[in-house]
PDB file of C-alpha atoms in Angstrom:
ATOM      1  CA  UNK A   1      17.179-148.144  83.662  1.00 49.00           C
ATOM      2  CA  UNK A   2      13.837-148.121  81.869  1.00 51.00           C
ATOM      3  CA  UNK A   3      15.068-150.741  79.394  1.00 55.00           C
ATOM      4  CA  UNK A   4      16.138-153.042  82.244  1.00 52.00           C
ATOM      5  CA  UNK A   5      12.737-152.714  83.881  1.00 47.00           C
ATOM      6  CA  UNK A   6      11.023-153.494  80.592  1.00 47.00           C
ATOM      7  CA  UNK A   7      13.181-156.607  80.200  1.00 52.00           C
ATOM      8  CA  UNK A   8      12.271-157.730  83.708  1.00 48.00           C
ATOM      9  CA  UNK A   9       8.606-157.134  83.017  1.00 46.00           C
ATOM     10  CA  UNK A  10       8.874-159.122  79.806  1.00 50.00           C
ATOM     11  CA  UNK A  11      10.644-161.924  81.666  1.00 50.00           C
ATOM     12  CA  UNK A  12       7.913-162.186  84.272  1.00 50.00           C
ATOM     13  CA  UNK A  13       5.131-162.256  81.713  1.00 47.00           C
ATOM     14  CA  UNK A  14       7.010-164.675  79.488  1.00 49.00           C
ATOM     15  CA  UNK A  15       7.789-167.093  82.289  1.00 49.00           C
ATOM     16  CA  UNK A  16       4.605-167.088  84.278  1.00 44.00           C
ATOM     17  CA  UNK A  17       2.018-167.111  81.516  1.00 45.00           C
ATOM     18  CA  UNK A  18       3.548-168.994  78.582  1.00 48.00           C
ATOM     19  CA  UNK A  19       5.522-171.770  80.181  1.00 47.00           C
ATOM     20  CA  UNK A  20       2.683-173.988  81.365  1.00 45.00           C
ATOM     21  CA  UNK A  21       1.575-174.257  77.743  1.00 42.00           C
ATOM     22  CA  UNK A  22       5.013-174.932  76.292  1.00 50.00           C
ATOM     23  CA  UNK A  23       7.043-177.032  78.689  1.00 54.00           C
ATOM     24  CA  UNK A  24       6.714-179.841  81.157  1.00 65.00           C
ATOM     25  CA  UNK A  25       5.050-179.221  84.487  1.00 70.00           C
ATOM     26  CA  UNK A  26       8.281-179.782  86.434  1.00 69.00           C
ATOM     27  CA  UNK A  27      10.236-177.386  84.217  1.00 71.00           C
ATOM     28  CA  UNK A  28       7.479-174.788  84.467  1.00 71.00           C
ATOM     29  CA  UNK A  29       7.544-175.029  88.263  1.00 74.00           C
ATOM     30  CA  UNK A  30      11.347-174.634  88.396  1.00 76.00           C
ATOM     31  CA  UNK A  31      11.125-171.494  86.262  1.00 75.00           C
ATOM     32  CA  UNK A  32       8.175-170.068  88.167  1.00 73.00           C
ATOM     33  CA  UNK A  33       9.981-170.589  91.487  1.00 76.00           C
ATOM     34  CA  UNK A  34      13.111-168.869  90.125  1.00 75.00           C
ATOM     35  CA  UNK A  35      11.075-165.868  88.966  1.00 71.00           C
ATOM     36  CA  UNK A  36       9.253-165.597  92.290  1.00 72.00           C
ATOM     37  CA  UNK A  37      12.557-165.660  94.216  1.00 72.00           C
ATOM     38  CA  UNK A  38      14.082-162.956  92.015  1.00 68.00           C
ATOM     39  CA  UNK A  39      14.537-159.563  93.598  1.00 63.00           C
ATOM     40  CA  UNK A  40      13.194-157.545  90.663  1.00 60.00           C
ATOM     41  CA  UNK A  41      16.444-155.669  90.016  1.00 57.00           C
ATOM     42  CA  UNK A  42      18.719-155.836  86.989  1.00 54.00           C
ATOM     43  CA  UNK A  43      20.622-158.839  88.347  1.00 64.00           C
ATOM     44  CA  UNK A  44      17.414-160.867  88.525  1.00 72.00           C
ATOM     45  CA  UNK A  45      17.631-162.181  84.979  1.00 74.00           C
ATOM     46  CA  UNK A  46      21.128-163.483  85.549  1.00 76.00           C
ATOM     47  CA  UNK A  47      20.097-165.177  88.787  1.00 78.00           C
ATOM     48  CA  UNK A  48      17.032-166.713  87.116  1.00 79.00           C
ATOM     49  CA  UNK A  49      19.160-168.027  84.261  1.00 82.00           C
ATOM     50  CA  UNK A  50      21.689-169.476  86.718  1.00 83.00           C
ATOM     51  CA  UNK A  51      19.007-171.112  88.835  1.00 83.00           C
ATOM     52  CA  UNK A  52      17.287-172.683  85.819  1.00 84.00           C
ATOM     53  CA  UNK A  53      20.626-173.842  84.407  1.00 86.00           C
ATOM     54  CA  UNK A  54      21.493-175.479  87.739  1.00 87.00           C
ATOM     55  CA  UNK A  55      18.128-177.253  87.818  1.00 85.00           C
ATOM     56  CA  UNK A  56      18.596-178.423  84.228  1.00 84.00           C
ATOM     57  CA  UNK A  57      21.928-180.021  85.031  1.00 85.00           C
ATOM     58  CA  UNK A  58      20.260-182.449  87.470  1.00 86.00           C
ATOM     59  CA  UNK A  59      16.877-182.953  85.771  1.00 84.00           C
ATOM     60  CA  UNK A  60      15.742-186.031  83.874  1.00 83.00           C
ATOM     61  CA  UNK A  61      16.010-185.914  80.065  1.00 79.00           C
ATOM     62  CA  UNK A  62      12.477-184.667  79.380  1.00 76.00           C
ATOM     63  CA  UNK A  63      12.636-181.856  81.919  1.00 83.00           C
ATOM     64  CA  UNK A  64      16.218-181.090  80.971  1.00 86.00           C
ATOM     65  CA  UNK A  65      15.189-180.658  77.332  1.00 85.00           C
ATOM     66  CA  UNK A  66      12.351-178.338  78.398  1.00 83.00           C
ATOM     67  CA  UNK A  67      14.624-176.241  80.598  1.00 86.00           C
ATOM     68  CA  UNK A  68      17.308-175.951  77.910  1.00 87.00           C
ATOM     69  CA  UNK A  69      14.630-174.898  75.405  1.00 86.00           C
ATOM     70  CA  UNK A  70      13.430-172.239  77.860  1.00 84.00           C
ATOM     71  CA  UNK A  71      16.988-170.980  78.359  1.00 86.00           C
ATOM     72  CA  UNK A  72      17.441-170.799  74.590  1.00 87.00           C
ATOM     73  CA  UNK A  73      14.184-168.928  74.117  1.00 84.00           C
ATOM     74  CA  UNK A  74      14.874-166.473  76.916  1.00 82.00           C
ATOM     75  CA  UNK A  75      18.454-165.705  75.888  1.00 84.00           C
ATOM     76  CA  UNK A  76      17.282-165.274  72.294  1.00 85.00           C
ATOM     77  CA  UNK A  77      14.657-162.756  73.450  1.00 79.00           C
ATOM     78  CA  UNK A  78      17.410-160.918  75.322  1.00 80.00           C
ATOM     79  CA  UNK A  79      19.448-160.672  72.109  1.00 83.00           C
ATOM     80  CA  UNK A  80      22.115-163.170  73.173  1.00 85.00           C
ATOM     81  CA  UNK A  81      21.921-165.269  70.018  1.00 84.00           C
ATOM     82  CA  UNK A  82      25.150-167.210  70.507  1.00 85.00           C
ATOM     83  CA  UNK A  83      24.084-168.341  73.957  1.00 86.00           C
ATOM     84  CA  UNK A  84      20.618-169.171  72.649  1.00 85.00           C
ATOM     85  CA  UNK A  85      22.085-171.401  69.937  1.00 87.00           C
ATOM     86  CA  UNK A  86      24.012-173.303  72.595  1.00 87.00           C
ATOM     87  CA  UNK A  87      20.907-173.943  74.699  1.00 88.00           C
ATOM     88  CA  UNK A  88      18.883-175.015  71.672  1.00 87.00           C
ATOM     89  CA  UNK A  89      21.681-177.361  70.641  1.00 86.00           C
ATOM     90  CA  UNK A  90      21.716-178.975  74.089  1.00 86.00           C
ATOM     91  CA  UNK A  91      17.952-179.510  73.864  1.00 87.00           C
ATOM     92  CA  UNK A  92      18.284-180.904  70.349  1.00 85.00           C
ATOM     93  CA  UNK A  93      21.069-183.203  71.473  1.00 85.00           C
ATOM     94  CA  UNK A  94      18.822-184.736  74.116  1.00 84.00           C
ATOM     95  CA  UNK A  95      16.115-185.348  71.518  1.00 83.00           C
ATOM     96  CA  UNK A  96      18.599-186.699  68.988  1.00 85.00           C
ATOM     97  CA  UNK A  97      20.109-189.045  71.573  1.00 84.00           C
ATOM     98  CA  UNK A  98      16.686-190.390  72.463  1.00 82.00           C
ATOM     99  CA  UNK A  99      15.660-190.945  68.839  1.00 83.00           C
ATOM    100  CA  UNK A 100      19.007-192.516  68.018  1.00 82.00           C
ATOM    101  CA  UNK A 101      18.852-194.899  70.976  1.00 82.00           C
ATOM    102  CA  UNK A 102      15.356-195.913  69.845  1.00 83.00           C
ATOM    103  CA  UNK A 103      16.798-196.915  66.462  1.00 86.00           C
ATOM    104  CA  UNK A 104      15.509-193.948  64.471  1.00 85.00           C
ATOM    105  CA  UNK A 105      17.905-192.893  61.727  1.00 88.00           C
ATOM    106  CA  UNK A 106      18.491-189.154  61.771  1.00 87.00           C
ATOM    107  CA  UNK A 107      19.832-186.804  59.138  1.00 88.00           C
ATOM    108  CA  UNK A 108      20.561-183.131  58.694  1.00 90.00           C
ATOM    109  CA  UNK A 109      19.651-181.568  55.349  1.00 89.00           C
ATOM    110  CA  UNK A 110      20.547-177.920  54.848  1.00 89.00           C
ATOM    111  CA  UNK A 111      21.366-175.539  52.040  1.00 88.00           C
ATOM    112  CA  UNK A 112      24.151-174.127  54.219  1.00 89.00           C
ATOM    113  CA  UNK A 113      27.688-175.375  53.518  1.00 91.00           C
ATOM    114  CA  UNK A 114      28.071-178.962  54.701  1.00 91.00           C
ATOM    115  CA  UNK A 115      31.544-178.359  56.103  1.00 92.00           C
ATOM    116  CA  UNK A 116      30.190-175.649  58.441  1.00 92.00           C
ATOM    117  CA  UNK A 117      27.178-177.731  59.401  1.00 89.00           C
ATOM    118  CA  UNK A 118      29.463-180.602  60.411  1.00 93.00           C
ATOM    119  CA  UNK A 119      31.616-178.217  62.486  1.00 91.00           C
ATOM    120  CA  UNK A 120      28.545-176.845  64.289  1.00 88.00           C
ATOM    121  CA  UNK A 121      27.318-180.340  65.122  1.00 88.00           C
ATOM    122  CA  UNK A 122      30.817-181.253  66.343  1.00 89.00           C
ATOM    123  CA  UNK A 123      31.035-178.110  68.498  1.00 86.00           C
ATOM    124  CA  UNK A 124      27.840-179.107  70.271  1.00 84.00           C
ATOM    125  CA  UNK A 125      28.936-182.748  70.432  1.00 86.00           C
ATOM    126  CA  UNK A 126      25.850-184.077  68.652  1.00 87.00           C
ATOM    127  CA  UNK A 127      27.305-185.139  65.280  1.00 88.00           C
ATOM    128  CA  UNK A 128      27.358-188.832  66.211  1.00 89.00           C
ATOM    129  CA  UNK A 129      23.565-188.977  66.441  1.00 87.00           C
ATOM    130  CA  UNK A 130      23.134-188.272  62.730  1.00 89.00           C
ATOM    131  CA  UNK A 131      23.548-190.953  60.086  1.00 90.00           C
ATOM    132  CA  UNK A 132      23.597-188.514  57.175  1.00 90.00           C
ATOM    133  CA  UNK A 133      24.613-184.860  56.953  1.00 92.00           C
ATOM    134  CA  UNK A 134      23.889-183.181  53.622  1.00 90.00           C
ATOM    135  CA  UNK A 135      24.617-179.582  52.751  1.00 91.00           C
ATOM    136  CA  UNK A 136      25.893-177.392  49.962  1.00 90.00           C
ATOM    137  CA  UNK A 137      29.510-177.277  48.930  1.00 86.00           C
ATOM    138  CA  UNK A 138      31.666-174.185  48.750  1.00 82.00           C
ATOM    139  CA  UNK A 139      31.464-174.129  44.927  1.00 81.00           C
ATOM    140  CA  UNK A 140      27.736-173.413  44.951  1.00 77.00           C
ATOM    141  CA  UNK A 141      26.245-176.875  44.441  1.00 79.00           C
ATOM    142  CA  UNK A 142      23.090-177.672  46.438  1.00 72.00           C
ATOM    143  CA  UNK A 143      22.679-174.034  47.557  1.00 73.00           C
ATOM    144  CA  UNK A 144      18.931-173.975  46.913  1.00 71.00           C
ATOM    145  CA  UNK A 145      16.659-175.679  49.398  1.00 73.00           C
ATOM    146  CA  UNK A 146      14.841-177.381  46.538  1.00 73.00           C
ATOM    147  CA  UNK A 147      18.136-179.048  45.516  1.00 72.00           C
ATOM    148  CA  UNK A 148      18.482-180.660  48.915  1.00 69.00           C
TER     149      UNK A 148
END
């Protein structure tokens, strides 16, 4: 019970004090409203996440990116790293789409295996925004960041 209360306290502080500095004004207001409507019990975090996710699905690209970044940050702080990666990927996809449509050539350079990097980009449906994807191979070539 104490751990749940500490998480809720963290959530309130995180949302109400940091968001105006980090995200768009509209996104900050959506999150602040969700926190204020929460009941303060253990189901509050889930309801806040659902409310912010719903708002993100109908927001314009800039606010959507901000809300997805918030969802990624919050779920990461809650230890839900897989969910966080998904939210961050959605936010990155919005940015990549915008850059790509503006004619900016994008690439991914990583010392992680290229085959896995390509699969991750495919899973999040953002691989088409990148002109070049470079990573290590499974035999150990390009494993050091300096090699990339």
